mmCIF file of C-alpha atoms in Angstrom:
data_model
loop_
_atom_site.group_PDB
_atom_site.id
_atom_site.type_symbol
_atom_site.label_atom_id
_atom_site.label_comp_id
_atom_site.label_asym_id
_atom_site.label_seq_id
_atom_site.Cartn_x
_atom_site.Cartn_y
_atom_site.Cartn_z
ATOM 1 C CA UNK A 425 31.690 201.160 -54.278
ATOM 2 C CA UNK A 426 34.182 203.529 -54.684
ATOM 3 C CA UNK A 427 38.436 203.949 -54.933
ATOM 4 C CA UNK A 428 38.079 204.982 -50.925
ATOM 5 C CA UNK A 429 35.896 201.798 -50.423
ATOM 6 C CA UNK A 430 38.459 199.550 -51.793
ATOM 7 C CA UNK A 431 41.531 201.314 -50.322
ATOM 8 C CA UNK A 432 39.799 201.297 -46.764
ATOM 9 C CA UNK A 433 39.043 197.169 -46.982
ATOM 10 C CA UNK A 434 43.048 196.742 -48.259
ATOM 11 C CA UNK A 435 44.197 199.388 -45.816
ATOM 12 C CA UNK A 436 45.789 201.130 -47.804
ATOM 13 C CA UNK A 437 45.847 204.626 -49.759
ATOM 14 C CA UNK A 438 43.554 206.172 -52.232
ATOM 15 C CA UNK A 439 46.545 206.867 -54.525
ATOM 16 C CA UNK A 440 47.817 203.595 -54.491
ATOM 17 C CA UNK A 441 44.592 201.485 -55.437
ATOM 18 C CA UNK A 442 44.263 204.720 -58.001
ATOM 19 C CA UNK A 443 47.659 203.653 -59.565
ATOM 20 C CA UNK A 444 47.159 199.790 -59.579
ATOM 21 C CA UNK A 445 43.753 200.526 -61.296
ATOM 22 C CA UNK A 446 45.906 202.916 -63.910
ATOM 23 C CA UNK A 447 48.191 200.348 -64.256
ATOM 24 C CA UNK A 448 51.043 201.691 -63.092
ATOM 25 C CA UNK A 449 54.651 200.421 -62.827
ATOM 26 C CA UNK A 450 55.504 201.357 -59.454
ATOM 27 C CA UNK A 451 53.271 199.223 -57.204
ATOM 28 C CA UNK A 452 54.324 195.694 -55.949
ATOM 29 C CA UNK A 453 53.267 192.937 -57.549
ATOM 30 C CA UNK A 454 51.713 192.050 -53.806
ATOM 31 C CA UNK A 455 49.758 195.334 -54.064
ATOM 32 C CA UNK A 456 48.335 194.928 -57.058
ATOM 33 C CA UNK A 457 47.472 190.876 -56.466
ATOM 34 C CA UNK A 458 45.928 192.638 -53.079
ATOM 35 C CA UNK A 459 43.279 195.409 -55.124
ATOM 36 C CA UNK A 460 43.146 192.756 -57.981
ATOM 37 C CA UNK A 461 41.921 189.854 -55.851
ATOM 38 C CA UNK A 462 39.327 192.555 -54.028
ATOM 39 C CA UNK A 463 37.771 193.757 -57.606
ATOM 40 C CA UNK A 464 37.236 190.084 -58.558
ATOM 41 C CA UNK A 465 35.690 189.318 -55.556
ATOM 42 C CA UNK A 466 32.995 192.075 -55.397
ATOM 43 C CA UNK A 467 32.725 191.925 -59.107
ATOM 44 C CA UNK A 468 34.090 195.747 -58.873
ATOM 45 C CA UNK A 469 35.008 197.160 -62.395
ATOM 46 C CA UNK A 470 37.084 200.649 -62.931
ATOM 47 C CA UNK A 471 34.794 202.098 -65.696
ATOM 48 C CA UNK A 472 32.460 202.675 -62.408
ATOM 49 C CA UNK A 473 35.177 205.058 -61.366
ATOM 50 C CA UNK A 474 34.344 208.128 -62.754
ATOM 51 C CA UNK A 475 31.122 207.538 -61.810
ATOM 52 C CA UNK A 476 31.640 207.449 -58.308
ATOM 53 C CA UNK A 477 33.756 210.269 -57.919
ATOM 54 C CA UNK A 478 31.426 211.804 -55.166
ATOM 55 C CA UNK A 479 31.294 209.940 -51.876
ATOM 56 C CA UNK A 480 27.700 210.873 -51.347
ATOM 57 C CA UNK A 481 24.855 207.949 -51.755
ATOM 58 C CA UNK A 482 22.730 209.066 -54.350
ATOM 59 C CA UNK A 483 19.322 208.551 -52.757
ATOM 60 C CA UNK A 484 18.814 205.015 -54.611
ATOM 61 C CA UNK A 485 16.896 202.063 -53.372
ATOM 62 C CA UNK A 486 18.212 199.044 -55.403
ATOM 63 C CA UNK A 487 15.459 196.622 -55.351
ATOM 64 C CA UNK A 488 16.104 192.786 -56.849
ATOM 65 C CA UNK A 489 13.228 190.661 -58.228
ATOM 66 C CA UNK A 490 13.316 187.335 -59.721
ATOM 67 C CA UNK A 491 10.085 188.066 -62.037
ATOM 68 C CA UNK A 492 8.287 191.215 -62.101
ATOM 69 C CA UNK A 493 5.579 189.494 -64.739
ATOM 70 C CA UNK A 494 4.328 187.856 -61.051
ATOM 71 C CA UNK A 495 1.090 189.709 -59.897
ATOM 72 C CA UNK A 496 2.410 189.087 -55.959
ATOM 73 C CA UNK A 497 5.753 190.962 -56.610
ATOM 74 C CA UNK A 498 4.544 193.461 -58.936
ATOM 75 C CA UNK A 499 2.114 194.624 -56.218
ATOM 76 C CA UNK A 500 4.741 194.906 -53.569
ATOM 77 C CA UNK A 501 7.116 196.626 -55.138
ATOM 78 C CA UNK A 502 4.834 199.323 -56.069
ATOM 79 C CA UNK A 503 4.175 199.580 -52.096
ATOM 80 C CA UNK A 504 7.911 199.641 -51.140
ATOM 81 C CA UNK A 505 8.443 202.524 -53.967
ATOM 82 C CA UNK A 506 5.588 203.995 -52.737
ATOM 83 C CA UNK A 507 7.168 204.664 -48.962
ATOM 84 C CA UNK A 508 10.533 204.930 -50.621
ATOM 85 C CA UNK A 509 9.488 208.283 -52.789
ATOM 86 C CA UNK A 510 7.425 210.102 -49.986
ATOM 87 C CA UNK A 511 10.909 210.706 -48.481
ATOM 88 C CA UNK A 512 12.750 211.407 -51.584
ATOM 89 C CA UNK A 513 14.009 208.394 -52.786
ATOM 90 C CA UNK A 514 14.235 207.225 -56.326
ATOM 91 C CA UNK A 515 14.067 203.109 -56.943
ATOM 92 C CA UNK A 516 16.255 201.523 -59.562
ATOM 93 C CA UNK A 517 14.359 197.908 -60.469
ATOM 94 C CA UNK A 518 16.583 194.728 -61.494
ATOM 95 C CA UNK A 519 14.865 192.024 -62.946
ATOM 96 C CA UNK A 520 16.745 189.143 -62.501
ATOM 97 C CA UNK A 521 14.613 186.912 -64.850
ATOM 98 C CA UNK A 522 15.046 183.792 -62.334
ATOM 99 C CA UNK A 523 18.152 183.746 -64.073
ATOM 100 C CA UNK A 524 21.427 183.586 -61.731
ATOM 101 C CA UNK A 525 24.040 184.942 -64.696
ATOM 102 C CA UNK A 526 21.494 188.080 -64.463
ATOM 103 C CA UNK A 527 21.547 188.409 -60.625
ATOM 104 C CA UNK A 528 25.211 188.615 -60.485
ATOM 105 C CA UNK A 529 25.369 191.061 -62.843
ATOM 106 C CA UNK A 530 22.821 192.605 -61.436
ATOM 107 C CA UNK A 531 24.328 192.498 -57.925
ATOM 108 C CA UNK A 532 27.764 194.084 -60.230
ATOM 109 C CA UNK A 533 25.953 197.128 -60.824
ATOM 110 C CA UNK A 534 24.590 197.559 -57.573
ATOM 111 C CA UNK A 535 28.040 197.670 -56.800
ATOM 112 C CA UNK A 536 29.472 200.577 -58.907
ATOM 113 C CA UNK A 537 26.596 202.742 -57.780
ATOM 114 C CA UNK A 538 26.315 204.668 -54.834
ATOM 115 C CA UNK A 539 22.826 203.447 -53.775
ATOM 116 C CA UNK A 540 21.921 204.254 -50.022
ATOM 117 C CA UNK A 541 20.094 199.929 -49.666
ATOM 118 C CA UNK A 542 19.678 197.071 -51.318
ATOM 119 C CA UNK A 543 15.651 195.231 -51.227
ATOM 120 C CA UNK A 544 16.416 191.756 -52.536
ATOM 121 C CA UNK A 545 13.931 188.922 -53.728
ATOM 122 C CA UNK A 546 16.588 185.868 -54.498
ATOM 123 C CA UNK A 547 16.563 183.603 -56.995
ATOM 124 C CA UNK A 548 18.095 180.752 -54.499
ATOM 125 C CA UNK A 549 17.777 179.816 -50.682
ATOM 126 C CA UNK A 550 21.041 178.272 -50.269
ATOM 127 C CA UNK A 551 24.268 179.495 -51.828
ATOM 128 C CA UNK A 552 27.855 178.397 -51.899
ATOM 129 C CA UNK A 553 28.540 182.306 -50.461
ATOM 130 C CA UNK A 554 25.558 184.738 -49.767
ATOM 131 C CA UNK A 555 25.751 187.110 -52.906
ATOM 132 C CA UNK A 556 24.857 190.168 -50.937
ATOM 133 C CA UNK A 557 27.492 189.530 -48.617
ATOM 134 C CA UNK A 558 29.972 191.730 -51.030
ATOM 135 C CA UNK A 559 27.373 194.611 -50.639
ATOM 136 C CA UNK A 560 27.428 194.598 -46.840
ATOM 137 C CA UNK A 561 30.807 194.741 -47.096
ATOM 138 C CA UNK A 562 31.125 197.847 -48.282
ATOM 139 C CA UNK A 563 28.041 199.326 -46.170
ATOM 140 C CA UNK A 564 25.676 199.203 -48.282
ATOM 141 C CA UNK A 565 22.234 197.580 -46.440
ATOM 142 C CA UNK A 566 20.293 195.152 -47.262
ATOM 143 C CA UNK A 567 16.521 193.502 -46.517
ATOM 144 C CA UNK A 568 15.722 190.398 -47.827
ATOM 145 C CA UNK A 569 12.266 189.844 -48.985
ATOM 146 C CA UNK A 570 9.742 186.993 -49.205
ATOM 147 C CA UNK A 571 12.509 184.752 -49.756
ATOM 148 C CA UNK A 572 14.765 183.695 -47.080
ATOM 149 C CA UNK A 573 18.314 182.690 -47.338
ATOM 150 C CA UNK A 574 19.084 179.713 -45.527
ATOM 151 C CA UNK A 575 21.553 179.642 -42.368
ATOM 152 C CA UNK A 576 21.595 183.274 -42.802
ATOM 153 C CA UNK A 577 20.567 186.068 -40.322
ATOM 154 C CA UNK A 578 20.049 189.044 -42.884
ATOM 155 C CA UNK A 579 17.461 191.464 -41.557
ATOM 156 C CA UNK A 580 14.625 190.815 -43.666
ATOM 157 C CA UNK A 581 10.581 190.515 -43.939
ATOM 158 C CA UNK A 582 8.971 187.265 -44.883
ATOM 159 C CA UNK A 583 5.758 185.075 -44.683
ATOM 160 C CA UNK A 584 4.839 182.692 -42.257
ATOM 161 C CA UNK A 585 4.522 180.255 -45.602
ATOM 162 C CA UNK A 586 3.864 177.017 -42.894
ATOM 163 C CA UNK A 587 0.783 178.587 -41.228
ATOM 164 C CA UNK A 588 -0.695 179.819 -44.390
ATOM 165 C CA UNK A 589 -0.354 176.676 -46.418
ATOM 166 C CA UNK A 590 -1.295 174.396 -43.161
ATOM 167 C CA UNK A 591 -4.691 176.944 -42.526
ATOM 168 C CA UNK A 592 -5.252 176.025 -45.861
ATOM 169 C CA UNK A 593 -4.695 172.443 -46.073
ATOM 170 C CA UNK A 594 -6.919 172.243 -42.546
ATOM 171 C CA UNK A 595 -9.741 173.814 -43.972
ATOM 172 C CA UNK A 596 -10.000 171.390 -46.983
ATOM 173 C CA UNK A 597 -10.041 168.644 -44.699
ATOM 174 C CA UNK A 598 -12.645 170.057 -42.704
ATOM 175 C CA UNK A 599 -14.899 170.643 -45.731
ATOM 176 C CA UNK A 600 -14.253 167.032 -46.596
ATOM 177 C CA UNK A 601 -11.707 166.586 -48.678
ATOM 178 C CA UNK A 602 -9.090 163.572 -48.070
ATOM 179 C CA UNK A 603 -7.473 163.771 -51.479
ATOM 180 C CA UNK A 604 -5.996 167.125 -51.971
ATOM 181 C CA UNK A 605 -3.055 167.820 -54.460
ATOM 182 C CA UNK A 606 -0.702 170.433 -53.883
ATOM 183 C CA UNK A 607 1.524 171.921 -56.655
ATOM 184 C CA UNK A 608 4.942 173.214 -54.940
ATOM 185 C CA UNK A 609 7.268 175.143 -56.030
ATOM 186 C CA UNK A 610 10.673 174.531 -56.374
ATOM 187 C CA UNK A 611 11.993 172.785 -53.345
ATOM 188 C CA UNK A 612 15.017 174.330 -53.415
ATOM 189 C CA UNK A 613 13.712 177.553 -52.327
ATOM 190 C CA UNK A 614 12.617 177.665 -48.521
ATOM 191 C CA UNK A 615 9.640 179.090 -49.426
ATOM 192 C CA UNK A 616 8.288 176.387 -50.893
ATOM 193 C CA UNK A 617 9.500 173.779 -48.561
ATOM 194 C CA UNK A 618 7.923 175.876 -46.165
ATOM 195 C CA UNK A 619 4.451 175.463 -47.605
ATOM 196 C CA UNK A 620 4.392 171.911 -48.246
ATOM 197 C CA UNK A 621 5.611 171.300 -44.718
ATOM 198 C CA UNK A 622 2.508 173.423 -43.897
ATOM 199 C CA UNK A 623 0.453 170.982 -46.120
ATOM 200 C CA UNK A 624 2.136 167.890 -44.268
ATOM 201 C CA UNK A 625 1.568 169.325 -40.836
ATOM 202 C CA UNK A 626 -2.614 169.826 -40.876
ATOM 203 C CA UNK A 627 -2.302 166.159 -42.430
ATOM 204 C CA UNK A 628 -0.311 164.869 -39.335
ATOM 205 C CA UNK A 629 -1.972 166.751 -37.256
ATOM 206 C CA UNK A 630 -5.807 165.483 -38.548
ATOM 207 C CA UNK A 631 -4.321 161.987 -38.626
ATOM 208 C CA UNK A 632 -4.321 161.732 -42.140
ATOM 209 C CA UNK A 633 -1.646 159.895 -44.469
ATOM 210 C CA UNK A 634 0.574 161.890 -46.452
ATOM 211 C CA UNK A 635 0.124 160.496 -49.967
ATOM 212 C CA UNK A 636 3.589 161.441 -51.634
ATOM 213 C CA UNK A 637 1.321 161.075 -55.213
ATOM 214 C CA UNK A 638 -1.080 164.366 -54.501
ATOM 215 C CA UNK A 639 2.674 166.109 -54.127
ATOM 216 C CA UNK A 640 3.555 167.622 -57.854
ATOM 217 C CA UNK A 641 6.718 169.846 -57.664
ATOM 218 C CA UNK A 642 6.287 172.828 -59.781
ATOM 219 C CA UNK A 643 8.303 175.953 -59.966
ATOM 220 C CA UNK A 644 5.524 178.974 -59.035
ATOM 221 C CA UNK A 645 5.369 179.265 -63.376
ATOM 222 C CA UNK A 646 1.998 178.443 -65.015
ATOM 223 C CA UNK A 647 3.743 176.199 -67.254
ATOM 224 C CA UNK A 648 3.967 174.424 -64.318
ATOM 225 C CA UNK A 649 0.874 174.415 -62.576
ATOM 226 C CA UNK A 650 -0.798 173.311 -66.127
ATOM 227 C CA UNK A 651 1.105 170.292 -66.448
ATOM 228 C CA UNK A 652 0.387 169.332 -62.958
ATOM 229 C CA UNK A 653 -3.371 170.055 -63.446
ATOM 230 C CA UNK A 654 -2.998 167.425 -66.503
ATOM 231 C CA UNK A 655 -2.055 164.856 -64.121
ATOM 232 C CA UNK A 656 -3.909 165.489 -61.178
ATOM 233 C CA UNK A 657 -7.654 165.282 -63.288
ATOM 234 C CA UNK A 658 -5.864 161.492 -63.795
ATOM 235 C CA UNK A 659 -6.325 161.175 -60.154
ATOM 236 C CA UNK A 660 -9.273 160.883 -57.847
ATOM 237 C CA UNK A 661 -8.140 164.269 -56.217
ATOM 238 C CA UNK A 662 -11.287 166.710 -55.538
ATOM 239 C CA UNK A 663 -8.771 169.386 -54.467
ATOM 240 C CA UNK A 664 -5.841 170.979 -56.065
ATOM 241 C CA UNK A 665 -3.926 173.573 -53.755
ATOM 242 C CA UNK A 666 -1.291 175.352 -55.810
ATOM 243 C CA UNK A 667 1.088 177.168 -53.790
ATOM 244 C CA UNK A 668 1.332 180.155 -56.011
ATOM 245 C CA UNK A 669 -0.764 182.627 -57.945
ATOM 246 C CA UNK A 670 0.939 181.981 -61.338
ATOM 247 C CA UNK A 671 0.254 178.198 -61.016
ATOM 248 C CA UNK A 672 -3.191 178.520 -60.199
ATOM 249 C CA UNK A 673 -3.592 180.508 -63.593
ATOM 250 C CA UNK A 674 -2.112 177.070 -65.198
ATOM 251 C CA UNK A 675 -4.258 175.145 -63.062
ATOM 252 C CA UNK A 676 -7.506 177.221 -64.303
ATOM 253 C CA UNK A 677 -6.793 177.353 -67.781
ATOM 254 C CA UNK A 678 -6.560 173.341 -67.951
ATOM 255 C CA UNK A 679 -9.806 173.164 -65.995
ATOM 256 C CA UNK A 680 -11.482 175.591 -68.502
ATOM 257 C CA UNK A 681 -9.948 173.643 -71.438
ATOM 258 C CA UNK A 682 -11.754 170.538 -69.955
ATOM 259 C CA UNK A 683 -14.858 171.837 -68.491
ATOM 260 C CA UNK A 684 -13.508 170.403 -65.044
ATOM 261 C CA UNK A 685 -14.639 171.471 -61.234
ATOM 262 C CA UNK A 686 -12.426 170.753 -58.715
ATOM 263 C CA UNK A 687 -12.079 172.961 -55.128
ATOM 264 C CA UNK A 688 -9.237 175.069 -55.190
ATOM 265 C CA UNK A 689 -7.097 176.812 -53.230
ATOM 266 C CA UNK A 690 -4.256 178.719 -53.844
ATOM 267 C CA UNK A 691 -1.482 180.846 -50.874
ATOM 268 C CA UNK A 692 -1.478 183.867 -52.463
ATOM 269 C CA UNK A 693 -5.344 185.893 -53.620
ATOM 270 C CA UNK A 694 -5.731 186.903 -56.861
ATOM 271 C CA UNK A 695 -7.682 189.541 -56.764
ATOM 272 C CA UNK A 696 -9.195 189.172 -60.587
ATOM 273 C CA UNK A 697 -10.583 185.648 -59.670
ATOM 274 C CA UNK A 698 -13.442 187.199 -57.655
ATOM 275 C CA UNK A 699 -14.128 189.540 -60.258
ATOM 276 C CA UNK A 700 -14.343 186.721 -62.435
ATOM 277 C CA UNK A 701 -16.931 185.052 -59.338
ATOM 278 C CA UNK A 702 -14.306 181.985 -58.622
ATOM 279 C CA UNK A 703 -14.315 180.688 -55.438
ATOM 280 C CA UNK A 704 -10.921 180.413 -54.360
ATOM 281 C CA UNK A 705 -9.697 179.248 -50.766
ATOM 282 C CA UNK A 706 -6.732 181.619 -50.842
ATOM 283 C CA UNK A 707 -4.011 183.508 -47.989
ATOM 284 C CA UNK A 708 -4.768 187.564 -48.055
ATOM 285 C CA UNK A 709 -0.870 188.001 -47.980
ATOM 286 C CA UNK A 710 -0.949 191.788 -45.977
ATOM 287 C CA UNK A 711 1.566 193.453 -48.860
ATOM 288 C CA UNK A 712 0.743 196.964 -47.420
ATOM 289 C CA UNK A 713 2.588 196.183 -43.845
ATOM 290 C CA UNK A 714 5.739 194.354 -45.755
ATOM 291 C CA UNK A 715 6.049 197.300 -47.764
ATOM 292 C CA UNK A 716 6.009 199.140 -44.822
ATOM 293 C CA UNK A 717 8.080 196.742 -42.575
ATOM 294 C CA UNK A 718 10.990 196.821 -45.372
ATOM 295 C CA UNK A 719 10.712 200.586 -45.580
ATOM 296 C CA UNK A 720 11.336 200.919 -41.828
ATOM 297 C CA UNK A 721 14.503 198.505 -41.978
ATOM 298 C CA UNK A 722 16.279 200.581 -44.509
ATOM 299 C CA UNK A 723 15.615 203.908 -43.061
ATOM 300 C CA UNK A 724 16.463 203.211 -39.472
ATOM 301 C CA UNK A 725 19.337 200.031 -40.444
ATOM 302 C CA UNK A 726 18.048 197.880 -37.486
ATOM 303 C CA UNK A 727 18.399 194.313 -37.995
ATOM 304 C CA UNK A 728 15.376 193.093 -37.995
ATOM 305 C CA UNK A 729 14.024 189.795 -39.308
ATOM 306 C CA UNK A 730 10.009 190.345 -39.430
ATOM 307 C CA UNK A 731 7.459 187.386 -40.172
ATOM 308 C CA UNK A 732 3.812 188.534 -41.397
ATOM 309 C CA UNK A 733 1.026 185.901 -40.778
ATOM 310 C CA UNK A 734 -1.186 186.246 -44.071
ATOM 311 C CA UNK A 735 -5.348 185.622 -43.402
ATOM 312 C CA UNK A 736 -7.069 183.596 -45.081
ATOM 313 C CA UNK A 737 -9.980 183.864 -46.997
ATOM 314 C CA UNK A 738 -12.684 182.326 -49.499
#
């Protein structure tokens, strides 16, 4: 964002936002309220300025990720870059940490750059105001990925997480399982409401009752799926279906501390686990053709909102 950005929005001149920013005398006090108010709102600060002096975007993707430590993002990010550099662009990578102080200030320096679109992964599914709304205001795109924003039409490219997580859920039934745990992740995030309504529908759907004790609410960290592990080999569970890579490490390492078999099934592969010969029910999530998806978004600014149907396999 830039002096012209914020003059355009106010309607008024470049020279006048440039004096309220230089603090000088001979602006209104309703003028300066005006530019004030607008620079608090989109977290704008004047040390971006002279940074900005050009008017040009600077060939910069802005891509936000909640943790890049995850196998699943780590490998589609390196996709989108990928695309993103055969054409020129460079990528500049904010890792948010799962940590919403760092997103907004990560969204804040989005803003004082002149970046030509914005690839977000969310921390949240529901805010109080959409924090990329500030960036569309001032033209910059964005895509949302993997993680949708709720009551929100933002172009974007997701997962169909219901039909993975209920192909999965069917299939354990068929093979003859009745009590199957699934570890969530946090329910506050569509995604993973989205997979355990999956889980609930092949249930339904099989006439099976949903037992509300095989649900264990994680967070997609392997903290997480290793406490749940602890209390599902309490239970007379034969399956545990963790809705995330990173939990199913948790979930491994407490069935290796114990010497315990169970059938498992995770959404996302793991590619190492059939290195390693486990035999994982798992979603082959088609990363190559999100990457791509996202890519095509950006460089022709449609609107899109694309949802890839992963395959399942194991």
């Amino acid at each position: 964002m830039t002096i012209k950005d914020i003059a355009k929005e106010l309607g008024l001149s470049v020279a006048t936002v440039s004096r309220v920013l230089n603090k000088h005398k001979n602006v209104s006090f309703e003028t300066r309220k005006k530019v004030q108010d607008l620079m608090d709102e989109t977290m704008y600060t004047p040390n971006a300025i002279a940074r900005n002096l050009s008017n040009q975007n600077n060939k910069t993707i802005a891509v936000l990720v909640p943790n890049i430590s995850n196998p699943f993002f780590a490998d589609l990010i390196n996709i989108i870059c990928k695309y993103f550099y055969k054409v020129g662009y460079g990528i500049t990578l904010y890792n948010t940490s799962e940590d919403l102080c760092i997103e907004e200030a990560s969204i804040k320096k989005i803003l004082e750059q002149r970046v030509s679109g914005v690839v977000a992964i969310l921390m949240k599914s529901k805010y109080v105001k959409n924090p990329l709304d500030t960036l569309e205001r001032f033209h910059i795109p964005c895509v949302l990925l993997d993680r949708e924003l709720e009551d929100s039409d933002m172009p974007g490219v997701f997962i169909d997480n219901i039909k993975g997580a209920y192909d999965i859920t069917k299939k354990l039934i068929t093979e003859g399982h009745k009590d199957i745990a699934i570890i969530t992740g946090d329910l506050n995030l569509k995604t993973a409401k989205d997979r355990l309504k999956g889980y609930e529908k092949a249930h339904r759907e099989i006439g099976l009752d949903i037992n509300s004790k095989n649900i264990y609410i994680g967070d997609f960290t392997l903290d997480s799926g290793y406490n749940a592990a602890c209390k599902i080999l309490e239970t007379n569970s034969t399956a545990i279906f963790a809705c995330n890579n990173v939990m199913l490490v948790g979930v491994l390492k407490l069935l290796t501390e114990k010497n315990k078999h169970l059938r498992l099934a995770c959404f996302e592969s793991l590619d190492i686990l059939n290195i390693l010969n486990y035999n994982v029910l798992s979603c082959n999530i088609p990363l190559e053709e999100m990457g791509k998806e996202v890519f095509e978004i950006l460089k022709n600014k449609t609107k899109d909102r694309i949802y890839i149907e992963p395959v399942m396999r194991g």
